CSV table of C-alpha atoms in Angstrom, one decimal:
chain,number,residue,atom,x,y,z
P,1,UNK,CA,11.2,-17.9,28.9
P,2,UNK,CA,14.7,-18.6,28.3
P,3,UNK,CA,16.2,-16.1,26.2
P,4,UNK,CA,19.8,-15.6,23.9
P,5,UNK,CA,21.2,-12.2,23.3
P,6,UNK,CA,23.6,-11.2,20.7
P,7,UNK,CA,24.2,-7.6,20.5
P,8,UNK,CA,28.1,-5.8,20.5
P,9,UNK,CA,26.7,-3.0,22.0
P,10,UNK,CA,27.3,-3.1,25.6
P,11,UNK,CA,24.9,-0.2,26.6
P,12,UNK,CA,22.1,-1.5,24.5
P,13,UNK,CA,23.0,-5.9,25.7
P,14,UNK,CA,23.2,-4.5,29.2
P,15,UNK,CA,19.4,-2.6,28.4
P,16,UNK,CA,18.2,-6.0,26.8
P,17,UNK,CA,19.5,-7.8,29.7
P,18,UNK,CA,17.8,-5.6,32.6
P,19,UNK,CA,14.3,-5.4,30.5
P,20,UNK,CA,14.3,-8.8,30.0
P,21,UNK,CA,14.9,-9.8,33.4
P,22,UNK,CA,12.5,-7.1,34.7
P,23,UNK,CA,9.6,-8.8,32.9
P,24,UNK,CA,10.3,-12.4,34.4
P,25,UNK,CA,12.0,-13.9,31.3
P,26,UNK,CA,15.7,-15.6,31.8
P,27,UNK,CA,18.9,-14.7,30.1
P,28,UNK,CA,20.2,-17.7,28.8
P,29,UNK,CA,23.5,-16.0,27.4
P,30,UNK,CA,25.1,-12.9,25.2
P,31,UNK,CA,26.7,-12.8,22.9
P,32,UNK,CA,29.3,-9.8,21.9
P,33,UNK,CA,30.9,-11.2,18.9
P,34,UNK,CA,29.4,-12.9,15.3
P,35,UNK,CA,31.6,-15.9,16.2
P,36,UNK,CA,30.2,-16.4,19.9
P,37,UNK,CA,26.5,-16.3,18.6
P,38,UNK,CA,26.0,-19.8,17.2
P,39,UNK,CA,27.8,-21.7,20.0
P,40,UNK,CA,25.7,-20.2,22.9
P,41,UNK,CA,22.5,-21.0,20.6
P,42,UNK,CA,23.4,-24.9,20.3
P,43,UNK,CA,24.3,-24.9,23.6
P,44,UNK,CA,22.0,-23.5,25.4
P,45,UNK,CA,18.7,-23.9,23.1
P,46,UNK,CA,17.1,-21.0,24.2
P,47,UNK,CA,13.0,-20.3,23.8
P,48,UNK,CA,14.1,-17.3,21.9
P,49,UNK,CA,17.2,-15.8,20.3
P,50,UNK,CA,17.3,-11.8,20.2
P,51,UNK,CA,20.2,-11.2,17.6
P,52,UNK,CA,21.7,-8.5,16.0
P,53,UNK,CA,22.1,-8.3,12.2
P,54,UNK,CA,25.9,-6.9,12.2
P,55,UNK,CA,28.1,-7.8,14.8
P,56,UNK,CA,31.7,-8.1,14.9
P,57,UNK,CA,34.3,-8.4,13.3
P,58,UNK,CA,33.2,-8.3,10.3
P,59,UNK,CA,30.1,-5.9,10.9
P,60,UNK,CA,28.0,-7.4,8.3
P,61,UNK,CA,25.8,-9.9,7.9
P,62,UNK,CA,27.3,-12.3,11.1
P,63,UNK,CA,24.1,-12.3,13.1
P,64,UNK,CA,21.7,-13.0,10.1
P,65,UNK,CA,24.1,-15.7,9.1
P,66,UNK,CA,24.0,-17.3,13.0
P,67,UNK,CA,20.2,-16.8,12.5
P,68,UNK,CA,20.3,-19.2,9.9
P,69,UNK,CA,22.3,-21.6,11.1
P,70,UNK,CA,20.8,-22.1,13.9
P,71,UNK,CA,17.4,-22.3,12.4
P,72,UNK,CA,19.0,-25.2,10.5
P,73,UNK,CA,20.4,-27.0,13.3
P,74,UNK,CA,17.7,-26.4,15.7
P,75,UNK,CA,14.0,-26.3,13.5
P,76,UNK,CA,11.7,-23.9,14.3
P,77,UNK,CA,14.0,-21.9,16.7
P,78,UNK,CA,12.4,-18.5,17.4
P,79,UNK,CA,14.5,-15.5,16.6
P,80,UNK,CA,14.0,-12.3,16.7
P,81,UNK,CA,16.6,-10.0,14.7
P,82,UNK,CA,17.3,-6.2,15.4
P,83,UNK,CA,18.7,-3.9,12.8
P,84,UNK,CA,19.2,-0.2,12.9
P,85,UNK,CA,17.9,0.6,9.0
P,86,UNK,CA,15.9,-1.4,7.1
P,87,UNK,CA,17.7,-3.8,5.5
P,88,UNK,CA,15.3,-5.0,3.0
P,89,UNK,CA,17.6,-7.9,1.4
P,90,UNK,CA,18.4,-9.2,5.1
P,91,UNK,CA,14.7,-9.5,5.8
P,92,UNK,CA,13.7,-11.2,2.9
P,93,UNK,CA,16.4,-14.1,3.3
P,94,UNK,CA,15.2,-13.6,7.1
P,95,UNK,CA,11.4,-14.6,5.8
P,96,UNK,CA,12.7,-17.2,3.2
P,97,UNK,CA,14.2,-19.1,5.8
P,98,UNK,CA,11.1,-19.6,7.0
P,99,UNK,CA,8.6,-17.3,8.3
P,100,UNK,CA,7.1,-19.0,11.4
P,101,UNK,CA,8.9,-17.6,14.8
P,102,UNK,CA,10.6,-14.9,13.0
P,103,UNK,CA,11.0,-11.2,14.0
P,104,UNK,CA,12.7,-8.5,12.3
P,105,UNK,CA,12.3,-4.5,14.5
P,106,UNK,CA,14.2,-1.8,14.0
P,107,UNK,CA,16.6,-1.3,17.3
P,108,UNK,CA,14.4,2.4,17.8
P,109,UNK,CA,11.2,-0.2,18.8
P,110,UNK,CA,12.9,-1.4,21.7
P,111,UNK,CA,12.2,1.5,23.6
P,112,UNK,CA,8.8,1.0,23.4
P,113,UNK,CA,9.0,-1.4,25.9
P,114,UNK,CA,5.3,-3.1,25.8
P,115,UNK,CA,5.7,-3.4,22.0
P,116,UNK,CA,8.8,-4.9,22.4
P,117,UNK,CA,7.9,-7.8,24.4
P,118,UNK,CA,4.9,-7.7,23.1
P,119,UNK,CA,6.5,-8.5,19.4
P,120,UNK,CA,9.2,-11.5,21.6
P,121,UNK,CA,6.3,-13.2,22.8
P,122,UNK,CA,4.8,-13.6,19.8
P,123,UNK,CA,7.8,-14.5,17.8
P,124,UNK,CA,8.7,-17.3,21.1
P,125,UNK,CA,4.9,-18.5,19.9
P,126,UNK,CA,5.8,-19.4,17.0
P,127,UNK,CA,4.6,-16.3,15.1
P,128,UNK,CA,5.7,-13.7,13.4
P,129,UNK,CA,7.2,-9.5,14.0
P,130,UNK,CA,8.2,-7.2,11.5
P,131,UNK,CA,8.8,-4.0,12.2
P,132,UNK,CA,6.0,-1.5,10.3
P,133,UNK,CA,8.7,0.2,8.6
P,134,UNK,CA,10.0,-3.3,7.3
P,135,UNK,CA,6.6,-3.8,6.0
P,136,UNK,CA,6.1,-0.9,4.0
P,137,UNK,CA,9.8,-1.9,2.4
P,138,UNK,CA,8.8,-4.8,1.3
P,139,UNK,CA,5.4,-3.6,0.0
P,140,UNK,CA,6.5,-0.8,-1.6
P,141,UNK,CA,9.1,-2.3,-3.8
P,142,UNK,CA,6.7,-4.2,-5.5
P,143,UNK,CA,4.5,-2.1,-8.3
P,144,UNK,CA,2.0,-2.5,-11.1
P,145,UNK,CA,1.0,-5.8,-9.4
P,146,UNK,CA,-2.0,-7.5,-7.5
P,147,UNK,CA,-1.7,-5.2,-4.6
P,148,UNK,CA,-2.4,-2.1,-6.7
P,149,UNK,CA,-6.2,-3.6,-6.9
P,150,UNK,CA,-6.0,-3.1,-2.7
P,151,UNK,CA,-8.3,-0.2,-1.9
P,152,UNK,CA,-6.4,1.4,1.0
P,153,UNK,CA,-8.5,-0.1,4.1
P,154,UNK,CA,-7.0,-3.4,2.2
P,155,UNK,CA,-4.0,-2.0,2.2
P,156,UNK,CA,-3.6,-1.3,5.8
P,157,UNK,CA,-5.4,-4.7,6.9
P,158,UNK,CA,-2.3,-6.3,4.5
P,159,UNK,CA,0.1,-4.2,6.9
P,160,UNK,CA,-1.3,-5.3,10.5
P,161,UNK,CA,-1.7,-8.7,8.9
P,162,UNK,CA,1.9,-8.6,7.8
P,163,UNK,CA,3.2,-7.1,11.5
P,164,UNK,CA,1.4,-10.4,12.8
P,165,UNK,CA,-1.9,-8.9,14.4
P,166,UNK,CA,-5.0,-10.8,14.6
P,167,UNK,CA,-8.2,-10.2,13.6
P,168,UNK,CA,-9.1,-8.7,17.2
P,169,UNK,CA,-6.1,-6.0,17.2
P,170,UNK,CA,-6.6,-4.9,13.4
P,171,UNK,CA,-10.3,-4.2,14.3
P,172,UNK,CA,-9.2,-2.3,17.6
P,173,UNK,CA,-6.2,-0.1,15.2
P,174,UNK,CA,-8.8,0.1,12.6
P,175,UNK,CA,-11.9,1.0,15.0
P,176,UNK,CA,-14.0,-1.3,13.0
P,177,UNK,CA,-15.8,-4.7,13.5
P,178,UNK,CA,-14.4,-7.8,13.4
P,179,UNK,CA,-16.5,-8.7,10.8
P,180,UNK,CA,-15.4,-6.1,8.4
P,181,UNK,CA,-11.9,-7.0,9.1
P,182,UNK,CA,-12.8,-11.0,8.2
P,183,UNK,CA,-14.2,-9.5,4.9
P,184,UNK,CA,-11.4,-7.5,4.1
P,185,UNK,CA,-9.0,-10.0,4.7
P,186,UNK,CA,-11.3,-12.5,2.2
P,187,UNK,CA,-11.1,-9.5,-0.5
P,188,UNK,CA,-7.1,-9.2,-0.2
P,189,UNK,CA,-6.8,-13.1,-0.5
P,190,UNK,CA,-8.8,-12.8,-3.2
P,191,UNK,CA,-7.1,-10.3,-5.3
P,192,UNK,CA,-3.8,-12.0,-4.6
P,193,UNK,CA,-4.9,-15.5,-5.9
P,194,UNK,CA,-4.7,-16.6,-2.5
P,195,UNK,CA,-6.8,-19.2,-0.7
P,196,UNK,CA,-9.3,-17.5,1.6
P,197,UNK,CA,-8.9,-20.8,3.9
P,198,UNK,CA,-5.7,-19.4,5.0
P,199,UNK,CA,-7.7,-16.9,7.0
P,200,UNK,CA,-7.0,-18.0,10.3
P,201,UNK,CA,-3.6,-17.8,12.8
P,202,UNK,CA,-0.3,-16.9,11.6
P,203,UNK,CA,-0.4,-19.1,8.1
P,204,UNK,CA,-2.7,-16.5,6.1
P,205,UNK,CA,0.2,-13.9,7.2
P,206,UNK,CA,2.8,-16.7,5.6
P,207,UNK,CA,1.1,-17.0,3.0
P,208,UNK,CA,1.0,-12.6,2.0
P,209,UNK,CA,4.8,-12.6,3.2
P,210,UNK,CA,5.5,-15.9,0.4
P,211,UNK,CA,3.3,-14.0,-1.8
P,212,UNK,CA,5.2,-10.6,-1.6
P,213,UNK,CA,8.8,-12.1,-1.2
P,214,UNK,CA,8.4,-14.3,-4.2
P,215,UNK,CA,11.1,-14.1,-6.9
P,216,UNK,CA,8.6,-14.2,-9.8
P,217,UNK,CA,6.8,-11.5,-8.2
P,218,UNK,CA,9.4,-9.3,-6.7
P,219,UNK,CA,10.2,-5.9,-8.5
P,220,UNK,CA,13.5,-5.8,-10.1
């Protein structure tokens, strides 16, 4: 696949550029600067856009803001963003944008290579990446709500549901059956007043990240 990088490190772009191409995927273009990042995604339309959160000159938000834009000029563009912290207010405008062919991993994932591409191909396919440690963020600043009914198997399925796992990997983490995983997932739905249809693909993991990054449910 055909792939955008924006990243002002030139150690770490380089890296990006040599794994990428070592796994058969194409480098479309990089990007060093905030202001080069939007051009060389409308111009070159890439499957997937790998994109920093701070970039220069500002050092900021530049990359998160190209995100957007692009997002908005090209629909559905897959992007996955890299940040060295968790930067919980940059992924939640990440996931309000939109959740489907989003990514969000800490810059420290990268050198585990099969996750890695493991989390870009599934962000190209139109699902979705966070980053485990982005997860817990976003759960944990949430309390005396629905998910302190979760018993903590719940909990955990929530997680792998949130990191974009299917039913077939949460059962293999979890070293339990698919069927206990399906039932699981029908008791979180349940105690978060959502619909148990949703329990198939990517859209029941929408529908938990819409739940937990909604303003009328978010901790203050």
């Amino acid at each position: 696949m055909r792939v955008v990088i924006a990243e002002d490190n030139a150690l770490l772009r380089e890296g990006l550029v040599l794994l990428l191409t070592s796994a058969g995927h194409e480098v479309a273009a990089v990007a060093s600067t905030g202001p080069e990042i939007l051009p060389a995604l409308l111009g070159h339309r890439p499957d997937v856009a790998v994109l920093d959160v701070r970039m220069p000159p500002g050092f900021r938000d530049e990359g998160l803001r190209a995100a957007l834009t692009a997002r908005r000029e090209i629909p559905g563009l897959p992007v996955l963003v890299l940040s060295q912290y968790v930067e919980e207010t940059y992924a939640a405008e990440l996931l309000g944008d939109g959740a489907a062919g989003v990514g969000y991993l800490l810059k420290d994932r990268i050198g585990r290579v099969d996750e890695f591409l493991d989390a870009l191909e599934r962000v190209a396919a139109g699902g979705m990446a966070l980053d485990p440690e982005v997860v817990a963020e976003l759960m944990n600043r949430r309390r005396d709500d629905p998910l302190d009914s979760l018993t903590p198997r719940e909990r955990e399925v929530l997680q792998l549901m949130a990191e974009g796992r299917d039913n077939t990997t949460i059962a293999t983490l979890l070293t339990v059956t698919e069927r206990s995983v399906s039932k699981h997932i029908g008791n979180v739905f349940l105690k978060l007043g959502l619909s148990p249809q949703n329990d198939s693909g990517h859209r029941r993991v929408l529908a938990v990240l819409a739940y937990l990054n909604s303003p009328s449910t978010a901790r203050p």
